[in-house]
Coordinates of C-alpha atoms and ligand atoms in Angstrom, one line a residue:
M29 CA 30.2 -191.9 -73.5
S30 CA 33.9 -191.3 -73.5
S31 CA 36.1 -192.7 -76.2
S32 CA 37.8 -195.0 -73.8
T33 CA 34.6 -196.9 -73.2
E34 CA 33.4 -197.1 -76.7
H35 CA 32.5 -200.5 -78.1
T36 CA 30.5 -201.7 -81.0
E37 CA 27.2 -203.6 -81.0
D38 CA 27.9 -206.8 -82.9
T39 CA 24.6 -208.4 -83.4
A40 CA 25.8 -209.7 -86.8
T41 CA 28.1 -212.1 -85.0
A42 CA 25.9 -212.7 -81.9
S43 CA 24.8 -216.3 -81.3
P44 CA 21.1 -217.0 -81.5
P45 CA 20.0 -219.5 -78.9
K46 CA 21.0 -223.0 -80.2
P47 CA 19.0 -225.3 -77.9
H48 CA 19.1 -228.4 -80.0
D49 CA 21.4 -228.2 -83.0
S50 CA 24.8 -228.9 -81.4
P51 CA 25.8 -232.4 -80.7
V52 CA 26.3 -231.6 -77.0
R53 CA 24.8 -229.0 -74.9
V54 CA 27.0 -228.2 -71.9
S55 CA 25.0 -227.1 -68.8
R56 CA 27.9 -226.0 -66.7
L57 CA 31.5 -226.0 -65.9
G58 CA 32.1 -228.9 -63.5
Y59 CA 35.8 -229.2 -62.7
V60 CA 39.4 -228.3 -63.6
S61 CA 42.5 -230.2 -62.9
F62 CA 45.9 -229.0 -62.0
E63 CA 49.2 -230.8 -62.3
T64 CA 51.8 -230.0 -59.7
P65 CA 55.1 -231.3 -58.4
D66 CA 53.9 -230.7 -54.8
V67 CA 50.4 -232.1 -54.2
A68 CA 50.5 -231.4 -50.5
R69 CA 51.4 -227.8 -50.9
L70 CA 48.6 -227.1 -53.4
M71 CA 46.2 -229.1 -51.4
E72 CA 47.0 -227.0 -48.3
Y73 CA 46.4 -223.9 -50.3
Y74 CA 43.0 -225.0 -51.5
T75 CA 41.9 -226.2 -48.1
K76 CA 43.3 -223.6 -45.7
V77 CA 43.6 -220.5 -47.9
L78 CA 40.6 -220.9 -50.2
G79 CA 38.5 -223.0 -47.8
F80 CA 37.7 -225.9 -50.2
A81 CA 36.6 -229.2 -48.7
L82 CA 38.9 -232.2 -49.3
V83 CA 36.8 -235.1 -50.5
D84 CA 39.3 -237.7 -51.5
D85 CA 43.1 -237.7 -51.6
S86 CA 46.3 -239.8 -51.9
P87 CA 50.0 -238.8 -52.2
Q88 CA 49.4 -238.6 -56.0
Q89 CA 46.0 -237.0 -56.3
A90 CA 43.4 -234.9 -54.5
F91 CA 39.7 -234.1 -55.2
L92 CA 38.3 -230.9 -53.7
T93 CA 34.9 -229.2 -53.8
T94 CA 33.0 -226.1 -52.9
G95 CA 29.7 -227.8 -52.5
A96 CA 27.4 -230.6 -53.3
D97 CA 29.3 -232.0 -56.3
H98 CA 32.0 -234.6 -55.6
H99 CA 34.7 -232.2 -56.9
C100 CA 35.4 -229.0 -58.8
V101 CA 39.2 -229.1 -58.5
I102 CA 41.5 -232.1 -59.1
I103 CA 45.2 -231.9 -58.1
D104 CA 47.5 -234.4 -59.9
K105 CA 51.1 -235.2 -59.2
A106 CA 53.4 -234.3 -62.1
E107 CA 57.0 -233.2 -62.8
V108 CA 55.9 -229.7 -63.9
A109 CA 53.1 -227.4 -62.7
R110 CA 50.3 -227.0 -65.3
G111 CA 46.9 -225.6 -64.9
R112 CA 43.8 -226.7 -66.8
S113 CA 45.1 -230.1 -67.9
I114 CA 41.5 -231.5 -67.8
V115 CA 38.3 -229.5 -68.0
G116 CA 35.0 -231.3 -66.9
Y117 CA 31.7 -230.2 -68.3
E118 CA 28.3 -231.4 -67.2
I119 CA 26.0 -231.9 -70.2
R120 CA 22.2 -232.1 -70.8
E121 CA 22.3 -235.2 -73.0
N122 CA 22.9 -238.7 -71.9
L123 CA 26.4 -240.0 -72.8
D124 CA 25.2 -242.5 -75.3
D125 CA 23.4 -239.8 -77.3
A126 CA 26.3 -237.4 -76.8
Q127 CA 28.9 -239.9 -78.1
R128 CA 26.8 -240.8 -81.2
R129 CA 25.9 -237.1 -82.0
L130 CA 29.6 -236.1 -81.7
K131 CA 30.7 -239.0 -83.9
D132 CA 28.2 -237.9 -86.5
A133 CA 29.8 -234.4 -86.4
G134 CA 33.2 -236.0 -86.9
I135 CA 34.4 -235.6 -83.3
H136 CA 35.9 -238.6 -81.6
G137 CA 34.9 -239.3 -77.9
E138 CA 36.2 -242.1 -75.8
R139 CA 33.9 -243.6 -73.1
R140 CA 35.8 -244.0 -69.8
T141 CA 34.8 -245.5 -66.5
D142 CA 38.2 -245.2 -64.8
T143 CA 38.9 -241.4 -64.6
G144 CA 38.4 -241.2 -60.9
P145 CA 36.0 -241.1 -58.0
G146 CA 32.8 -238.9 -58.3
T147 CA 32.5 -239.2 -62.1
P148 CA 32.2 -243.0 -62.9
D149 CA 31.1 -242.5 -66.5
V150 CA 32.8 -240.0 -68.7
L151 CA 33.1 -239.1 -72.4
V152 CA 36.7 -237.9 -73.1
L153 CA 37.5 -235.5 -75.9
T154 CA 40.5 -233.6 -77.0
E155 CA 40.1 -229.8 -77.1
P156 CA 41.2 -228.4 -80.5
E157 CA 44.0 -225.9 -80.6
T158 CA 45.1 -226.5 -77.0
G159 CA 45.2 -230.3 -76.8
A160 CA 43.6 -230.1 -73.3
T161 CA 41.5 -233.1 -72.2
L162 CA 37.7 -232.6 -71.9
H163 CA 35.5 -234.7 -69.8
L164 CA 31.8 -234.7 -70.5
Y165 CA 29.5 -236.3 -67.9
E166 CA 25.8 -236.4 -66.9
D167 CA 26.2 -235.8 -63.2
Q168 CA 28.6 -236.2 -60.4
Q169 CA 28.2 -238.3 -57.3
P170 CA 27.5 -236.1 -54.1
S171 CA 30.4 -234.8 -52.0
G172 CA 28.6 -235.3 -48.7
V173 CA 30.2 -232.0 -47.6
E174 CA 28.2 -229.8 -45.2
P175 CA 27.7 -226.2 -46.6
T176 CA 29.6 -223.4 -44.8
F177 CA 29.2 -219.7 -44.8
D178 CA 32.9 -218.9 -44.3
H179 CA 35.5 -218.0 -46.9
R180 CA 34.9 -221.0 -49.2
P181 CA 33.9 -219.9 -52.7
S182 CA 30.3 -220.4 -53.7
K183 CA 31.5 -222.2 -56.9
L184 CA 34.0 -222.6 -59.7
G185 CA 33.0 -219.8 -62.0
H186 CA 35.1 -220.0 -65.2
V187 CA 38.5 -221.0 -66.6
A188 CA 40.4 -219.0 -69.2
A189 CA 43.1 -220.4 -71.6
Y190 CA 45.4 -219.3 -74.3
T191 CA 44.7 -220.5 -77.8
T192 CA 46.2 -220.2 -81.2
S193 CA 42.9 -219.3 -82.7
T194 CA 39.9 -217.7 -80.9
G195 CA 37.9 -218.2 -84.1
N196 CA 38.4 -222.0 -84.2
M197 CA 37.9 -222.3 -80.5
R198 CA 34.7 -220.3 -80.6
S199 CA 33.4 -222.4 -83.5
F200 CA 34.1 -225.7 -81.6
Y201 CA 32.4 -224.5 -78.4
E202 CA 29.4 -223.0 -80.2
D203 CA 28.9 -225.7 -82.9
A204 CA 29.9 -228.8 -80.9
M205 CA 29.3 -228.0 -77.3
G206 CA 26.3 -225.7 -77.4
F207 CA 27.9 -222.6 -75.9
R208 CA 26.8 -219.1 -76.8
W209 CA 29.0 -216.0 -77.6
S210 CA 28.9 -213.5 -74.8
D211 CA 31.5 -210.8 -75.7
S212 CA 34.9 -210.3 -77.4
I213 CA 37.8 -207.9 -76.8
G214 CA 39.1 -207.0 -80.2
D215 CA 39.8 -210.1 -82.3
F216 CA 41.8 -211.9 -79.6
F217 CA 39.8 -212.5 -76.5
V218 CA 36.4 -214.3 -76.6
F219 CA 34.0 -215.1 -73.8
L220 CA 31.4 -218.0 -74.0
R221 CA 28.5 -219.0 -71.8
C222 CA 26.8 -222.4 -71.4
N223 CA 24.1 -221.1 -69.0
A224 CA 23.0 -217.8 -67.6
D225 CA 26.5 -216.9 -66.3
H226 CA 28.3 -214.5 -68.7
H227 CA 31.1 -216.9 -69.2
A228 CA 32.2 -220.3 -68.2
A229 CA 35.1 -220.4 -70.7
N230 CA 37.2 -217.6 -72.2
F231 CA 40.1 -217.8 -74.6
M232 CA 42.9 -215.4 -75.4
Q233 CA 44.6 -215.8 -78.7
S234 CA 48.5 -215.8 -78.5
D235 CA 51.4 -216.8 -80.6
T236 CA 53.7 -217.0 -77.6
M237 CA 51.6 -218.1 -74.6
S238 CA 49.9 -221.4 -74.0
G239 CA 48.1 -223.2 -71.2
M240 CA 45.8 -221.8 -68.6
H241 CA 45.3 -218.0 -68.5
H242 CA 43.4 -217.9 -65.1
I243 CA 40.8 -219.8 -63.2
A244 CA 38.0 -217.9 -61.3
Y245 CA 36.1 -218.8 -58.1
E246 CA 32.8 -217.0 -57.2
A247 CA 32.0 -215.1 -54.1
R248 CA 28.3 -214.7 -53.1
D249 CA 28.6 -211.0 -52.7
L250 CA 31.1 -208.2 -51.7
T251 CA 31.1 -209.1 -48.0
H252 CA 32.0 -212.8 -48.9
L253 CA 34.7 -211.6 -51.3
Q254 CA 36.2 -209.4 -48.5
T255 CA 36.2 -212.4 -46.2
M256 CA 38.0 -214.4 -48.8
I257 CA 40.6 -211.7 -49.3
D258 CA 41.1 -211.2 -45.6
N259 CA 41.8 -214.9 -45.3
L260 CA 44.3 -214.6 -48.2
A261 CA 46.1 -211.9 -46.1
R262 CA 46.1 -214.1 -43.1
H263 CA 48.0 -216.7 -45.1
D264 CA 50.4 -214.1 -46.7
Y265 CA 48.9 -214.1 -50.2
R266 CA 48.7 -210.7 -51.6
L267 CA 46.6 -209.5 -54.5
Y268 CA 48.6 -208.5 -57.6
W269 CA 45.6 -206.9 -59.4
G270 CA 42.3 -205.5 -58.1
P271 CA 39.8 -205.0 -56.6
G272 CA 38.2 -203.5 -59.6
R273 CA 35.2 -204.0 -62.0
H274 CA 35.7 -205.5 -65.4
A275 CA 33.6 -204.0 -68.1
V276 CA 33.4 -207.3 -70.0
G277 CA 31.1 -209.4 -67.7
H278 CA 31.0 -206.4 -65.2
N279 CA 32.2 -208.6 -62.4
I280 CA 34.1 -207.2 -59.5
F281 CA 37.5 -209.0 -59.6
T282 CA 40.6 -209.7 -57.6
Y283 CA 43.7 -211.7 -58.8
H284 CA 46.4 -213.5 -56.9
E285 CA 48.7 -216.4 -57.5
D286 CA 48.6 -219.9 -56.0
P287 CA 51.9 -221.6 -54.8
D288 CA 52.5 -222.9 -58.3
G289 CA 52.1 -219.5 -59.9
N290 CA 48.7 -220.2 -61.4
H291 CA 46.5 -217.0 -61.7
I292 CA 43.5 -217.2 -59.4
E293 CA 40.6 -214.8 -59.8
L294 CA 38.1 -214.3 -56.9
F295 CA 35.0 -212.4 -58.2
T296 CA 31.4 -211.5 -57.6
Q297 CA 28.4 -209.8 -59.5
L298 CA 29.1 -211.4 -63.0
D299 CA 26.6 -210.5 -65.6
V300 CA 23.8 -213.0 -66.2
M301 CA 21.5 -213.6 -69.2
L302 CA 18.3 -215.0 -67.8
D303 CA 16.4 -214.8 -71.1
E304 CA 18.3 -216.1 -74.1
E305 CA 15.5 -215.1 -76.5
K306 CA 15.7 -211.5 -75.4
G307 CA 19.5 -211.7 -75.6
Y308 CA 20.5 -209.1 -73.1
Y309 CA 22.1 -209.3 -69.7
E310 CA 20.0 -208.5 -66.6
P311 CA 20.2 -204.7 -66.4
R312 CA 22.6 -203.3 -63.8
P313 CA 23.2 -199.7 -63.0
W314 CA 26.9 -200.0 -64.0
H315 CA 26.1 -201.1 -67.5
E316 CA 27.2 -198.9 -70.4
H317 CA 24.1 -199.7 -72.5
F318 CA 20.4 -200.6 -71.9
P319 CA 19.8 -203.3 -73.0
M320 CA 23.4 -204.6 -72.6
C321 CA 23.9 -207.2 -75.4
P322 CA 26.9 -209.3 -76.5
T323 CA 29.5 -206.9 -77.8
T324 CA 32.9 -206.7 -79.3
W325 CA 34.8 -204.3 -77.1
E326 CA 37.7 -202.2 -78.1
A327 CA 41.0 -203.5 -76.9
D328 CA 41.8 -200.9 -74.3
I329 CA 41.9 -200.5 -70.5
A330 CA 38.2 -199.7 -70.3
A331 CA 37.2 -203.2 -71.4
M332 CA 39.2 -204.8 -68.6
N333 CA 38.8 -202.3 -65.8
M334 CA 35.9 -199.8 -65.2
W335 CA 37.6 -198.7 -62.0
G336 CA 40.4 -199.9 -59.8
P337 CA 44.2 -200.2 -60.4
I338 CA 45.7 -200.5 -63.9
P339 CA 46.4 -204.2 -64.8
P340 CA 50.1 -205.1 -64.4
G341 CA 50.9 -206.2 -68.0
M342 CA 47.9 -208.6 -68.0
I343 CA 47.4 -208.8 -71.8
K344 CA 50.3 -210.7 -73.4
R345 CA 49.9 -211.6 -77.1
Ligands
FE2_423 FE1 38.0 -214.1 -65.3

């Protein structure tokens, strides 16, 4: 292996499966909300450019989905654009148990029945370090939307945010929310999973940056990804990075900006861990190691990009 792709096995800090010892066990990332001064413009981007289905809307708010769940994106009217103001997670516990177990762990959660359509019963927490609002729920109401095979993403994949401490954030997500550690880049970028997908949440430590880093929507395969990008071009959206293959997570990625300047990743072929007890990702021919286990990568270009163009100043600390 060349020095540019060296990384260290980090089993000492790998997370063993924790099926029952955290107050809450998140089963998947459900939705992310965006604040925007122009609801109609962002709604048009999501429906026409990305192909989302509009489930519910008003001049102040819109709910959009890629599939059976009522929504995976919420757009809220606000003075200033902001990504990731709310993150919704589906959990395995019922909300009564989750609230009690979180309280026992010293974490306050407020039960709400008025947060919006599709999720009539929600436990609301405040994320440490960022102050973002977290919604925990048992399930969503159905969207009633017919499946399509066009450019609509297959699902919301992950959302990344800046934090003042990746260590504190990792502890919260592992110890309170039942996530497992998937990979790190150096000591400043951590990737966490709540199901087989390599990551649903990732956090970059920064003293100067805050808020959302990027949000990622999944394509079924390369052909689907190409269709999505061709549709971006039809609407005059140009990639600013990619296509390429990340080493961390090994997904093929592309990045562009939405009308508010939020960073949007469209990706496919993300690593999956199907057997938590074995603790390695399903073997792929592009992996650096067999088995491919959670790792701390050196902070260099190889961790971000196995092939494809150089990132345009992506890492800002
Ligand atoms: Fe990503």
